[in-house]
Amino acid sequence: MGPAHEAGQATAGTPRAEPAHAPSSATTATGDSASDDAPAHDDGPHAAATGDSATSSVPAHGDGPHAAATGDSATSSVPAHGDGPHAAATGDSATSSAPAHDDAPHAAATSDSATSSAPAANGDVQLPVRIDAVEVPYPEAEHSAGREGEVLLRLTLDEHGTVTDSEVVRSAGPAFDEALRTASRSFRFEPARVKGEAVACQIELLHTFKLDTPAPVPVEAPAVAETPATPEPSTTEPQDKRLETTVSGRSEAERHRQSAEAVKIISIRRAQARSGDLGQVLASQEGVEVRRSGGLGSSAMFALNGLTDDQIRFFLDGVPLDLSGYPFGIANVPVNLVDSVQLYRGVVPIRYGADALGGAVNLTSAPLETGAHGAASLQGGAFGTFRLTLGGSYKPAEQGFYARAHFFADTTDNDYSVDTEVADERGSLRPVTVKRFHDGYDALGGGLEAGYTGLSWADRIVVRAFGSTHDKELQHNLVMRGTPYGEATYGADTLGAQVLYAKTLSEHTRLDVLAGYAWQATELVDVSEWVYDWFGNRVNPRQNPGEIGETATDQSIWQQSVYGRANLGWDLGPTQTLRLSAAPTLTLRTGEQRRKVSPTDPDRLAPERSLFTFVTGLEYETHLFDDALEVILFGKDYVYRGRAQQPMESGGWRAKDRNLHRLGGGAALRLRLTGTFYAKASYERATRMPRPDEVFGNGVLILENLDLAPEHSHNVNLGIASAPLRTRLGSFRGEVNGFARFADDLILLAGRDRDWSYQNVYAARILGVEGTVGWTSPTGLVSLDANATVQDPRNASDQGTFGAFDGRRLPNRPWLFANATARVSLKNLALADDELAPFWSTRYVHGFFRNWEGLGTVESKDTIDAQFVQAAGVGYRVRRGALTVGLTAELENLTDAKVFDFFGVERPGRAGWLKGTLEY
């Protein structure tokens, strides 16, 4: 049984002359869905999943190279069995198939927006070629029993042609399965290549275990008995076996990363096995800060390249995150419900319909696979924390109906130890270490999705419904000083639905439409009549109820949002695309304040307020000089309408309206310097309209301000990066990026006592450099990654509130931080197809001042000291057929360091976690 000699066809057993009744086997290769199981920082190419709406078939007996491009729900066929390779690319996805005995490779390169494919005769696609001489033995017990069978095996090949994963897709019985899987782990291939670049891929092998039969006895036998000649075993394989191999020159993540867009793609696959939440995953990236005021469920401040919070827009599969069932912030989204994260640095594509000042973050869900699939994770550990996620999908066929659902539940006491000061019997303050006692968090939520694909009137139509609730206890004020809170709570409930529609209107025109509705109710209850100490004891009754402010608060705010987005794309030519986007959003808000200072006081939450925004975008994209240069030009139009009522001193209400109109735009380009290195530059004149919370206030400490103006910023990025560079020493990757943000009319919460409101108070100039490097050993045994960010945020206001600090570094913001990770992958240790993965990670944040650096002496300043935090753990997982089970033990904050993201507010210390995962 020798090696295969056809690209992409792994014949584990090519028949040879053997005695009669000797077993023989034949194997064909078929393509199927591929899974990206790369490390979270691995940007290298991986196999692409075959898609839902197009099939490219390669019949036999063609003459030469051919290429076919098909749109959604189309079928393209080209002759095969010729002398040259064949390739098919489809607008959504494709499967290329050919007879098992074809003389040339056939492949389908998948892409979200591919409209044409260069012929493989130019070296675009080369399928993997088996180069070993490994034989697949016929199981002795099965041979003796006269049993035959077929085993469908899925192999994952890395860019070196090494088999990294072997999974039985269709079983013929334990003996047959194990014989083939054991042998397959020793198979070696010449790797698949796209445009000469070795890439990872996934193939399926259909192996036939067949008992050869003796040649038929002649009808007219000679009179003298003779020993019949030993028959030659059949060398003909079943004619219905077909070769289908899916190969992607670059993974979707890598293709996106190498586009002109200012985007970074983060794989969540490895992070799903760890205990860290999404906030920790994002904080490990260059240019990103996620600062938290406590443990799980606490408020968090997200920053990207120096701009923060509402200046960054957040999405889930392109839909605003707060309108998708996650109103409690991106840091608390369960990591196991996310497949990858897209970070847009300062320049946001028009397809999001967003008015983002400093960039955007898009969370993507896992792609659907044919069949029934599910996943579950359960995490438990320190501080009474438990997190559960469940997800499942059902897709009986490539086209037609599908459904999926998800569920999550989080709970924690957050009772970690903190250092604070308490008064002794004499009233003097003394330092103590206590456990937090009123900081619990509970969250619950889920969603359902059902849809159809491949309809005559819709390529895809989807209906989604979601709901969630969360409750958070409040423990202390912004600096964790003074009297703690013992009863104040905050919570939110949300419900909503979405409809998505996509249709290819013509060969060159595509349309997708989103419409949605979201309802949200938030509550703040602060009516305690007791004073609590840091030990959780009631010590004195209060003169006036309420812990947060001077008076009690018991309020509800109800918000309804109706939103939509339409994207229309035209292919003007093979290398030119024009896109139009329109995104209206209407927000209605009202509320009730149940505890007013005086019964005669007006209820500031009662009037109905509305906020309408309409963002329109036009984008042109072109690829020049054989894709050496990609250019994107775009313009945006922003419309803003605010309607509200303000109380008058004489009683009653007066209307307060605000109408705004702004324009913006920008450009992005990518230039390939060599086959490995490329440069990117981008610019946007960005605009952010005020948010409902900023305009309408909260009715308690924050007043409304309908005179708020939009924020503006000139955002510039310039960087150079490398595609994964594969050498005998391993795979190297790296990127360095410089950024500048020149922002004006920035919105800040300002005021004192009970007179707080959001105001346009300052301008800022932010300059910075960020870089990342990584290395993976040739066999994938060891992976190392590191990144660092240096940024210089300066005040650019020469008048107004901060005019005296013109040119000074902005206070209370980190300006130097870095991350590093190390991972080891040990496979096939105790069992076939298992993996033991020890890991270590660290984060460093340089110290910074809480207030303006020009005020007072260095010794008198409040500072947030430098932080150096480490985590380590080990994960083990094993795959058996379609089932994968994993268990991870992790220790965070190894050295039990004192960690402060904000002045005075201590983060959790050392914590141990155990997390189990299951996938099928």
GROMACS .gro file of N, CA and C in nm, residues 801-865:
model
  195
  801THR      N    1  -1.271   7.523   3.100
  801THR     CA    2  -1.248   7.452   3.225
  801THR      C    3  -1.105   7.406   3.240
  802PHE      N    4  -1.044   7.355   3.132
  802PHE     CA    5  -0.910   7.298   3.140
  802PHE      C    6  -0.807   7.384   3.068
  803GLY      N    7  -0.837   7.508   3.042
  803GLY     CA    8  -0.745   7.594   2.969
  803GLY      C    9  -0.611   7.611   3.039
  804ALA      N   10  -0.611   7.608   3.172
  804ALA     CA   11  -0.486   7.626   3.248
  804ALA      C   12  -0.393   7.507   3.233
  805PHE      N   13  -0.443   7.397   3.180
  805PHE     CA   14  -0.362   7.275   3.168
  805PHE      C   15  -0.332   7.240   3.022
  806ASP      N   16  -0.333   7.340   2.938
  806ASP     CA   17  -0.305   7.319   2.796
  806ASP      C   18  -0.168   7.253   2.779
  807GLY      N   19  -0.164   7.142   2.705
  807GLY     CA   20  -0.039   7.071   2.680
  807GLY      C   21  -0.004   6.968   2.785
  808ARG      N   22  -0.079   6.962   2.894
  808ARG     CA   23  -0.050   6.866   3.000
  808ARG      C   24  -0.107   6.728   2.965
  809ARG      N   25  -0.040   6.624   3.016
  809ARG     CA   26  -0.090   6.488   2.996
  809ARG      C   27  -0.224   6.473   3.069
  810LEU      N   28  -0.321   6.409   3.001
  810LEU     CA   29  -0.452   6.389   3.063
  810LEU      C   30  -0.437   6.301   3.186
  811PRO      N   31  -0.503   6.336   3.294
  811PRO     CA   32  -0.488   6.260   3.419
  811PRO      C   33  -0.570   6.132   3.418
  812ASN      N   34  -0.535   6.043   3.510
  812ASN     CA   35  -0.612   5.922   3.537
  812ASN      C   36  -0.623   5.831   3.415
  813ARG      N   37  -0.517   5.825   3.334
  813ARG     CA   38  -0.518   5.739   3.216
  813ARG      C   39  -0.382   5.669   3.203
  814PRO      N   40  -0.381   5.539   3.190
  814PRO     CA   41  -0.255   5.468   3.165
  814PRO      C   42  -0.193   5.513   3.034
  815TRP      N   43  -0.060   5.520   3.031
  815TRP     CA   44   0.007   5.562   2.907
  815TRP      C   45   0.110   5.460   2.860
  816LEU      N   46   0.139   5.359   2.942
  816LEU     CA   47   0.231   5.253   2.901
  816LEU      C   48   0.181   5.121   2.959
  817PHE      N   49   0.157   5.024   2.872
  817PHE     CA   50   0.114   4.892   2.919
  817PHE      C   51   0.157   4.786   2.819
  818ALA      N   52   0.169   4.661   2.868
  818ALA     CA   53   0.220   4.551   2.785
  818ALA      C   54   0.161   4.420   2.833
  819ASN      N   55   0.161   4.321   2.743
  819ASN     CA   56   0.108   4.187   2.772
  819ASN      C   57   0.202   4.083   2.713
  820ALA      N   58   0.202   3.964   2.772
  820ALA     CA   59   0.278   3.853   2.718
  820ALA      C   60   0.206   3.723   2.752
  821THR      N   61   0.217   3.625   2.663
  821THR     CA   62   0.159   3.493   2.686
  821THR      C   63   0.256   3.387   2.636
  822ALA      N   64   0.250   3.271   2.699
  822ALA     CA   65   0.327   3.154   2.656
  822ALA      C   66   0.237   3.032   2.668
  823ARG      N   67   0.247   2.943   2.571
  823ARG     CA   68   0.160   2.825   2.569
  823ARG      C   69   0.236   2.707   2.513
  824VAL      N   70   0.213   2.592   2.573
  824VAL     CA   71   0.271   2.466   2.526
  824VAL      C   72   0.157   2.372   2.489
  825SER      N   73   0.172   2.302   2.377
  825SER     CA   74   0.069   2.210   2.330
  825SER      C   75   0.130   2.070   2.318
  826LEU      N   76   0.088   1.981   2.408
  826LEU     CA   77   0.136   1.842   2.409
  826LEU      C   78   0.021   1.752   2.368
  827LYS      N   79   0.034   1.688   2.253
  827LYS     CA   80  -0.077   1.610   2.198
  827LYS      C   81  -0.049   1.460   2.203
  828ASN      N   82  -0.159   1.385   2.205
  828ASN     CA   83  -0.155   1.238   2.201
  828ASN      C   84  -0.069   1.182   2.315
  829LEU      N   85  -0.098   1.227   2.436
  829LEU     CA   86  -0.021   1.182   2.552
  829LEU      C   87  -0.081   1.055   2.612
  830ALA      N   88  -0.193   1.070   2.680
  830ALA     CA   89  -0.255   0.955   2.744
  830ALA      C   90  -0.346   0.880   2.648
  831LEU      N   91  -0.412   0.955   2.560
  831LEU     CA   92  -0.506   0.897   2.466
  831LEU      C   93  -0.479   0.953   2.328
  832ALA      N   94  -0.524   0.879   2.229
  832ALA     CA   95  -0.516   0.934   2.095
  832ALA      C   96  -0.608   1.055   2.086
  833ASP      N   97  -0.559   1.159   2.020
  833ASP     CA   98  -0.639   1.279   1.999
  833ASP      C   99  -0.670   1.352   2.128
  834ASP      N  100  -0.573   1.362   2.220
  834ASP     CA  101  -0.588   1.447   2.336
  834ASP      C  102  -0.482   1.554   2.334
  835GLU      N  103  -0.495   1.653   2.422
  835GLU     CA  104  -0.400   1.765   2.427
  835GLU      C  105  -0.389   1.815   2.570
  836LEU      N  106  -0.267   1.831   2.616
  836LEU     CA  107  -0.237   1.894   2.744
  836LEU      C  108  -0.170   2.027   2.714
  837ALA      N  109  -0.225   2.136   2.767
  837ALA     CA  110  -0.179   2.270   2.728
  837ALA      C  111  -0.154   2.356   2.851
  838PRO      N  112  -0.031   2.356   2.905
  838PRO     CA  113   0.004   2.454   3.009
  838PRO      C  114   0.016   2.594   2.948
  839PHE      N  115  -0.017   2.697   3.026
  839PHE     CA  116  -0.009   2.834   2.975
  839PHE      C  117   0.026   2.930   3.086
  840TRP      N  118   0.075   3.045   3.046
  840TRP     CA  119   0.112   3.153   3.138
  840TRP      C  120   0.087   3.285   3.068
  841SER      N  121   0.040   3.385   3.141
  841SER     CA  122   0.018   3.517   3.084
  841SER      C  123   0.048   3.623   3.188
  842THR      N  124   0.079   3.742   3.141
  842THR     CA  125   0.109   3.853   3.231
  842THR      C  126   0.066   3.984   3.168
  843ARG      N  127   0.039   4.081   3.253
  843ARG     CA  128   0.006   4.217   3.207
  843ARG      C  129   0.077   4.317   3.297
  844TYR      N  130   0.138   4.416   3.233
  844TYR     CA  131   0.207   4.523   3.305
  844TYR      C  132   0.143   4.657   3.268
  845VAL      N  133   0.114   4.739   3.370
  845VAL     CA  134   0.063   4.874   3.349
  845VAL      C  135   0.150   4.969   3.429
  846HIS      N  136   0.212   5.064   3.362
  846HIS     CA  137   0.297   5.161   3.431
  846HIS      C  138   0.211   5.255   3.516
  847GLY      N  139   0.269   5.302   3.625
  847GLY     CA  140   0.197   5.391   3.715
  847GLY      C  141   0.161   5.523   3.650
  848PHE      N  142   0.054   5.587   3.699
  848PHE     CA  143   0.011   5.715   3.643
  848PHE      C  144  -0.057   5.797   3.752
  849PHE      N  145  -0.068   5.930   3.727
  849PHE     CA  146  -0.127   6.021   3.825
  849PHE      C  147  -0.279   6.022   3.812
  850ARG      N  148  -0.344   6.039   3.928
  850ARG     CA  149  -0.489   6.049   3.927
  850ARG      C  150  -0.535   6.187   3.880
  851ASN      N  151  -0.459   6.292   3.914
  851ASN     CA  152  -0.496   6.429   3.878
  851ASN      C  153  -0.390   6.488   3.785
  852TRP      N  154  -0.408   6.615   3.748
  852TRP     CA  155  -0.316   6.680   3.654
  852TRP      C  156  -0.174   6.677   3.709
  853GLU      N  157  -0.082   6.643   3.621
  853GLU     CA  158   0.056   6.627   3.665
  853GLU      C  159   0.120   6.760   3.707
  854GLY      N  160   0.062   6.872   3.668
  854GLY     CA  161   0.119   7.002   3.703
  854GLY      C  162   0.074   7.054   3.838
  855LEU      N  163  -0.018   6.984   3.904
  855LEU     CA  164  -0.069   7.030   4.032
  855LEU      C  165   0.008   6.966   4.147
  856GLY      N  166   0.068   7.050   4.233
  856GLY     CA  167   0.135   7.000   4.353
  856GLY      C  168   0.267   6.932   4.325
  857THR      N  169   0.330   6.887   4.432
  857THR     CA  170   0.457   6.816   4.420
  857THR      C  171   0.431   6.669   4.393
  858VAL      N  172   0.532   6.601   4.345
  858VAL     CA  173   0.517   6.459   4.314
  858VAL      C  174   0.478   6.381   4.439
  859GLU      N  175   0.536   6.418   4.552
  859GLU     CA  176   0.509   6.345   4.675
  859GLU      C  177   0.364   6.362   4.721
  860SER      N  178   0.300   6.472   4.685
  860SER     CA  179   0.165   6.498   4.732
  860SER      C  180   0.058   6.444   4.639
  861LYS      N  181   0.096   6.387   4.527
  861LYS     CA  182  -0.002   6.346   4.427
  861LYS      C  183  -0.063   6.210   4.461
  862ASP      N  184  -0.190   6.194   4.426
  862ASP     CA  185  -0.253   6.062   4.427
  862ASP      C  186  -0.207   5.987   4.303
  863THR      N  187  -0.159   5.866   4.321
  863THR     CA  188  -0.109   5.788   4.208
  863THR      C  189  -0.173   5.649   4.205
  864ILE      N  190  -0.182   5.596   4.087
  864ILE     CA  191  -0.216   5.455   4.069
  864ILE      C  192  -0.085   5.386   4.035
  865ASP      N  193  -0.036   5.304   4.128
  865ASP     CA  194   0.096   5.245   4.114
  865ASP      C  195   0.103   5.145   4.000
   0.00000   0.00000   0.00000
